Structures are given as structure tokens and as C-alpha cells.
């Protein structure tokens, strides 16, 4: 189900998840009535149900095959905070979020302002800390998490997702960089766990 930013549910959502190989390839699909602006054909649109382009620049939103994805690159944390705080998102449920080559520093609690994601990728963003509730609205929806640090970042960096066990749907986790030692994971549905160039585990 897509949930609008006003809390109104639209349609019935069905998630199809496929683990195709050890390299972790996912397919996400949503079944729901198509927006009128889409002409009922599942075609790509750049407006509804995406936000207005100008409101999220330099991020871009893509609506394709009944799934929303958001990509942000080459900006800074303050700009991203302003986008998520002020842009009007017609729907709050996204299939994926990718943020790359940004200067973020600290991924703050509540930064995404109620949006939920099934897959998130943070690539080369100078993220030194992820606060405990930065992704808490995705605790029951997040299936895949990827974070990669730039090779010139000095470690150790704070381990992301400090409240790991709260992410009850998480099945794939990939981390690349000089991060703190891995904490105890406890019970977890994770089937794919990838660590590269991290510091020695506890």
C-alpha cells in the first residue's frame, strides 16, 4: 500500500522479493491502482506521485512500474535536511533511496521526516555517524541496507544502524569502510551479510 503524506492509504501493496545471487539482487513490485497522471499504463512520470522537481532539486524522483525511487547526489547534509523537511511528498512509501557523493557528516534522527524505504544505499557521503532514529520510520520496511565510505575517510567510523535488532525486515546488509567493531547482532532475519575493509570485529 502506498501511504500518502496525509496518512491516507491508496490501493493494496504487494511486495515481491527475490534473492537472485550472493551479490544480492532484488526486485520490488507493488500492486495498486495507477495514478490518473500515469494514464493507467505503468509508464514513467516525473511528477505525481513524485514531488515537484524544483522542490527536491538536486535530488530526483522516479516513478516506474508502480514503485517510487529517490536519488540524491553531489550536495550537503543541510540541503538534504531542507528537502525532506519542506518538500511535499504525495506518498511516503518509497521502494528505494540512494544518496551518493554528498557531504553529510551526521545522519540525524528524523532526517527523512516520516518517509519509509525498502532499500537504502549511502555511497561516499562522509557519514561519520548514524543517529539511532535516523531510519527508524523504515524499521519494519527496510529490506536492504548498503553503506560505503570513501577510502580517504579516517576511521573508526561509528557503526550504522546502532539499534540493529529494530529492523525486523532487514535481509541484506553491506558495509564497506573503517567502521567500529561489529556489535552483537542478536536475532535477525538477515540472509546476506557483507563486510569489507572494516576494523577487526570484537
Tab-separated table of C-alpha atoms in Angstrom:
chain	number	residue	atom	x	y	z
A	1	UNK	CA	0.000	0.000	0.000
A	2	UNK	CA	1.211	3.457	-0.834
A	3	UNK	CA	0.514	5.784	2.084
A	4	UNK	CA	0.055	9.443	1.300
A	5	UNK	CA	1.761	12.123	3.367
A	6	UNK	CA	-1.652	12.880	4.839
A	7	UNK	CA	-1.915	9.335	6.151
A	8	UNK	CA	-4.443	8.134	3.561
A	9	UNK	CA	-3.811	4.667	2.200
A	10	UNK	CA	-4.138	4.119	-1.544
A	11	UNK	CA	-4.551	0.679	-3.028
A	12	UNK	CA	-3.222	-2.632	-1.807
A	13	UNK	CA	0.532	-3.139	-1.882
A	14	UNK	CA	2.179	-6.452	-2.587
A	15	UNK	CA	5.942	-6.748	-2.230
A	16	UNK	CA	7.730	-9.318	-4.356
A	17	UNK	CA	11.269	-10.048	-3.111
A	18	UNK	CA	13.769	-12.181	-4.978
A	19	UNK	CA	17.300	-13.057	-3.873
A	20	UNK	CA	18.970	-13.948	-7.150
A	21	UNK	CA	22.593	-14.463	-6.127
A	22	UNK	CA	25.199	-13.831	-3.466
A	23	UNK	CA	25.696	-10.385	-4.978
A	24	UNK	CA	22.243	-9.510	-3.619
A	25	UNK	CA	19.975	-8.521	-6.488
A	26	UNK	CA	16.447	-7.526	-5.521
A	27	UNK	CA	13.249	-6.968	-7.409
A	28	UNK	CA	10.465	-4.956	-5.852
A	29	UNK	CA	6.944	-4.801	-7.178
A	30	UNK	CA	3.823	-3.028	-5.984
A	31	UNK	CA	0.282	-3.862	-6.993
A	32	UNK	CA	-2.076	-0.901	-6.737
A	33	UNK	CA	-4.373	1.308	-8.810
A	34	UNK	CA	-2.270	3.539	-11.040
A	35	UNK	CA	-2.425	7.292	-10.687
A	36	UNK	CA	-4.541	9.115	-13.230
A	37	UNK	CA	-1.493	11.127	-14.247
A	38	UNK	CA	0.110	7.878	-15.346
A	39	UNK	CA	-2.614	7.058	-17.841
A	40	UNK	CA	-3.059	3.613	-16.292
A	41	UNK	CA	-0.130	2.151	-18.231
A	42	UNK	CA	2.641	1.984	-15.627
A	43	UNK	CA	4.765	4.459	-17.568
A	44	UNK	CA	7.491	6.596	-16.043
A	45	UNK	CA	6.398	10.015	-14.788
A	46	UNK	CA	8.419	12.795	-13.197
A	47	UNK	CA	5.589	14.494	-11.340
A	48	UNK	CA	2.775	12.883	-9.353
A	49	UNK	CA	3.204	10.647	-7.414
A	50	UNK	CA	6.700	12.155	-7.169
A	51	UNK	CA	7.218	15.572	-5.579
A	52	UNK	CA	7.717	18.586	-7.818
A	53	UNK	CA	11.204	18.514	-9.334
A	54	UNK	CA	12.037	22.016	-8.110
A	55	UNK	CA	11.137	21.110	-4.521
A	56	UNK	CA	13.672	18.274	-4.292
A	57	UNK	CA	16.483	19.561	-6.535
A	58	UNK	CA	19.260	18.291	-6.745
A	59	UNK	CA	17.520	15.018	-5.833
A	60	UNK	CA	15.492	13.190	-8.457
A	61	UNK	CA	12.413	11.026	-8.057
A	62	UNK	CA	11.426	8.245	-10.419
A	63	UNK	CA	8.060	6.506	-10.618
A	64	UNK	CA	8.369	3.349	-12.662
A	65	UNK	CA	6.386	0.114	-12.636
A	66	UNK	CA	4.341	1.333	-9.667
A	67	UNK	CA	7.414	1.934	-7.493
A	68	UNK	CA	8.967	5.180	-6.259
A	69	UNK	CA	12.718	5.707	-6.038
A	70	UNK	CA	14.674	8.722	-4.831
A	71	UNK	CA	18.291	9.567	-5.730
A	72	UNK	CA	20.352	12.428	-4.279
A	73	UNK	CA	23.941	13.253	-5.213
A	74	UNK	CA	26.614	15.943	-5.002
A	75	UNK	CA	25.057	18.061	-2.272
A	76	UNK	CA	25.347	18.508	1.501
A	77	UNK	CA	23.514	17.406	4.611
A	78	UNK	CA	21.849	20.761	5.251
A	79	UNK	CA	20.362	20.811	1.753
A	80	UNK	CA	19.054	17.276	2.204
A	81	UNK	CA	17.502	18.169	5.570
A	82	UNK	CA	15.704	21.111	3.976
A	83	UNK	CA	14.397	18.944	1.138
A	84	UNK	CA	12.927	16.299	3.424
A	85	UNK	CA	11.565	18.909	5.833
A	86	UNK	CA	9.923	21.190	3.278
A	87	UNK	CA	9.143	19.324	0.050
A	88	UNK	CA	5.633	17.959	-0.385
A	89	UNK	CA	5.797	14.191	-0.864
A	90	UNK	CA	2.389	12.946	-2.104
A	91	UNK	CA	3.283	9.449	-0.876
A	92	UNK	CA	5.590	8.457	1.947
A	93	UNK	CA	6.401	4.863	0.923
A	94	UNK	CA	9.423	4.525	-1.362
A	95	UNK	CA	10.958	1.425	-2.853
A	96	UNK	CA	14.496	2.807	-2.747
A	97	UNK	CA	16.704	5.679	-1.622
A	98	UNK	CA	20.220	6.267	-2.959
A	99	UNK	CA	22.427	9.075	-1.638
A	100	UNK	CA	25.914	9.397	-3.096
A	101	UNK	CA	28.866	11.781	-3.119
A	102	UNK	CA	27.340	14.121	-0.549
A	103	UNK	CA	28.868	15.811	2.499
A	104	UNK	CA	26.554	14.657	5.270
A	105	UNK	CA	28.664	14.126	8.389
A	106	UNK	CA	25.934	13.033	10.806
A	107	UNK	CA	22.798	11.300	9.549
A	108	UNK	CA	20.422	12.822	12.065
A	109	UNK	CA	17.354	11.415	13.797
A	110	UNK	CA	14.190	12.260	11.865
A	111	UNK	CA	16.087	13.485	8.816
A	112	UNK	CA	13.722	11.726	6.388
A	113	UNK	CA	10.620	13.201	8.005
A	114	UNK	CA	8.421	10.106	8.032
A	115	UNK	CA	9.341	8.636	4.641
A	116	UNK	CA	9.848	4.876	4.522
A	117	UNK	CA	12.175	2.873	2.303
A	118	UNK	CA	12.679	-0.779	1.400
A	119	UNK	CA	16.211	-0.344	0.100
A	120	UNK	CA	18.739	2.348	1.062
A	121	UNK	CA	22.216	2.977	-0.318
A	122	UNK	CA	24.641	5.520	1.121
A	123	UNK	CA	27.722	5.760	-1.097
A	124	UNK	CA	30.720	8.038	-0.387
A	125	UNK	CA	28.945	10.611	1.762
A	126	UNK	CA	31.432	11.288	4.574
A	127	UNK	CA	28.918	9.907	7.078
A	128	UNK	CA	30.731	9.600	10.409
A	129	UNK	CA	27.674	8.781	12.500
A	130	UNK	CA	24.153	7.463	12.010
A	131	UNK	CA	21.945	8.536	14.899
A	132	UNK	CA	19.714	5.787	16.380
A	133	UNK	CA	16.439	7.009	14.873
A	134	UNK	CA	17.709	8.310	11.530
A	135	UNK	CA	15.955	5.462	9.714
A	136	UNK	CA	13.509	4.405	12.415
A	137	UNK	CA	10.452	5.040	10.223
A	138	UNK	CA	11.767	2.241	7.976
A	139	UNK	CA	12.229	-0.218	10.847
A	140	UNK	CA	9.535	-2.559	9.528
A	141	UNK	CA	10.038	-1.926	5.789
A	142	UNK	CA	13.818	-1.855	5.262
A	143	UNK	CA	14.948	-4.992	3.419
A	144	UNK	CA	18.353	-3.959	2.072
A	145	UNK	CA	20.950	-1.589	3.599
A	146	UNK	CA	24.220	-0.565	1.923
A	147	UNK	CA	26.791	1.918	3.189
A	148	UNK	CA	30.179	2.566	1.629
A	149	UNK	CA	32.725	5.102	2.898
A	150	UNK	CA	35.288	6.939	0.822
A	151	UNK	CA	38.704	5.352	1.063
A	152	UNK	CA	40.203	8.606	2.365
A	153	UNK	CA	37.887	8.754	5.381
A	154	UNK	CA	39.733	8.252	8.658
A	155	UNK	CA	38.337	5.577	10.950
A	156	UNK	CA	36.963	4.262	13.009
A	157	UNK	CA	33.550	5.453	11.892
A	158	UNK	CA	30.507	4.816	14.064
A	159	UNK	CA	28.728	1.564	13.228
A	160	UNK	CA	25.495	2.374	11.324
A	161	UNK	CA	22.091	1.154	12.486
A	162	UNK	CA	23.075	1.106	16.180
A	163	UNK	CA	19.676	-0.351	17.113
A	164	UNK	CA	20.171	-3.168	14.631
A	165	UNK	CA	17.553	-5.540	16.047
A	166	UNK	CA	14.781	-2.976	15.490
A	167	UNK	CA	14.923	-3.564	11.714
A	168	UNK	CA	12.708	-6.597	11.637
A	169	UNK	CA	12.520	-6.974	7.832
A	170	UNK	CA	16.231	-6.471	7.088
A	171	UNK	CA	17.585	-9.320	4.960
A	172	UNK	CA	20.662	-7.847	3.263
A	173	UNK	CA	23.353	-5.716	4.911
A	174	UNK	CA	26.522	-4.453	3.207
A	175	UNK	CA	29.173	-2.250	4.803
A	176	UNK	CA	32.432	-1.042	3.276
A	177	UNK	CA	34.809	1.173	5.245
A	178	UNK	CA	36.748	1.643	8.509
A	179	UNK	CA	33.842	1.227	10.901
A	180	UNK	CA	33.708	0.453	14.604
A	181	UNK	CA	33.824	-3.226	15.581
A	182	UNK	CA	30.660	-5.123	14.751
A	183	UNK	CA	28.224	-5.204	17.684
A	184	UNK	CA	26.293	-8.344	18.675
A	185	UNK	CA	23.509	-8.751	16.152
A	186	UNK	CA	21.069	-10.838	18.152
A	187	UNK	CA	18.098	-12.401	16.392
A	188	UNK	CA	17.896	-11.125	12.824
A	189	UNK	CA	16.279	-12.212	9.528
A	190	UNK	CA	19.460	-11.273	7.604
A	191	UNK	CA	20.431	-13.771	4.913
A	192	UNK	CA	23.188	-11.736	3.220
A	193	UNK	CA	25.828	-10.017	5.362
A	194	UNK	CA	28.803	-8.359	3.665
A	195	UNK	CA	31.693	-6.535	5.372
A	196	UNK	CA	34.680	-5.067	3.540
A	197	UNK	CA	37.728	-3.175	4.819
A	198	UNK	CA	36.280	-2.809	8.296
A	199	UNK	CA	38.210	-2.826	11.535
A	200	UNK	CA	38.649	-6.082	13.413
A	201	UNK	CA	35.419	-7.415	14.959
A	202	UNK	CA	35.020	-7.803	18.686
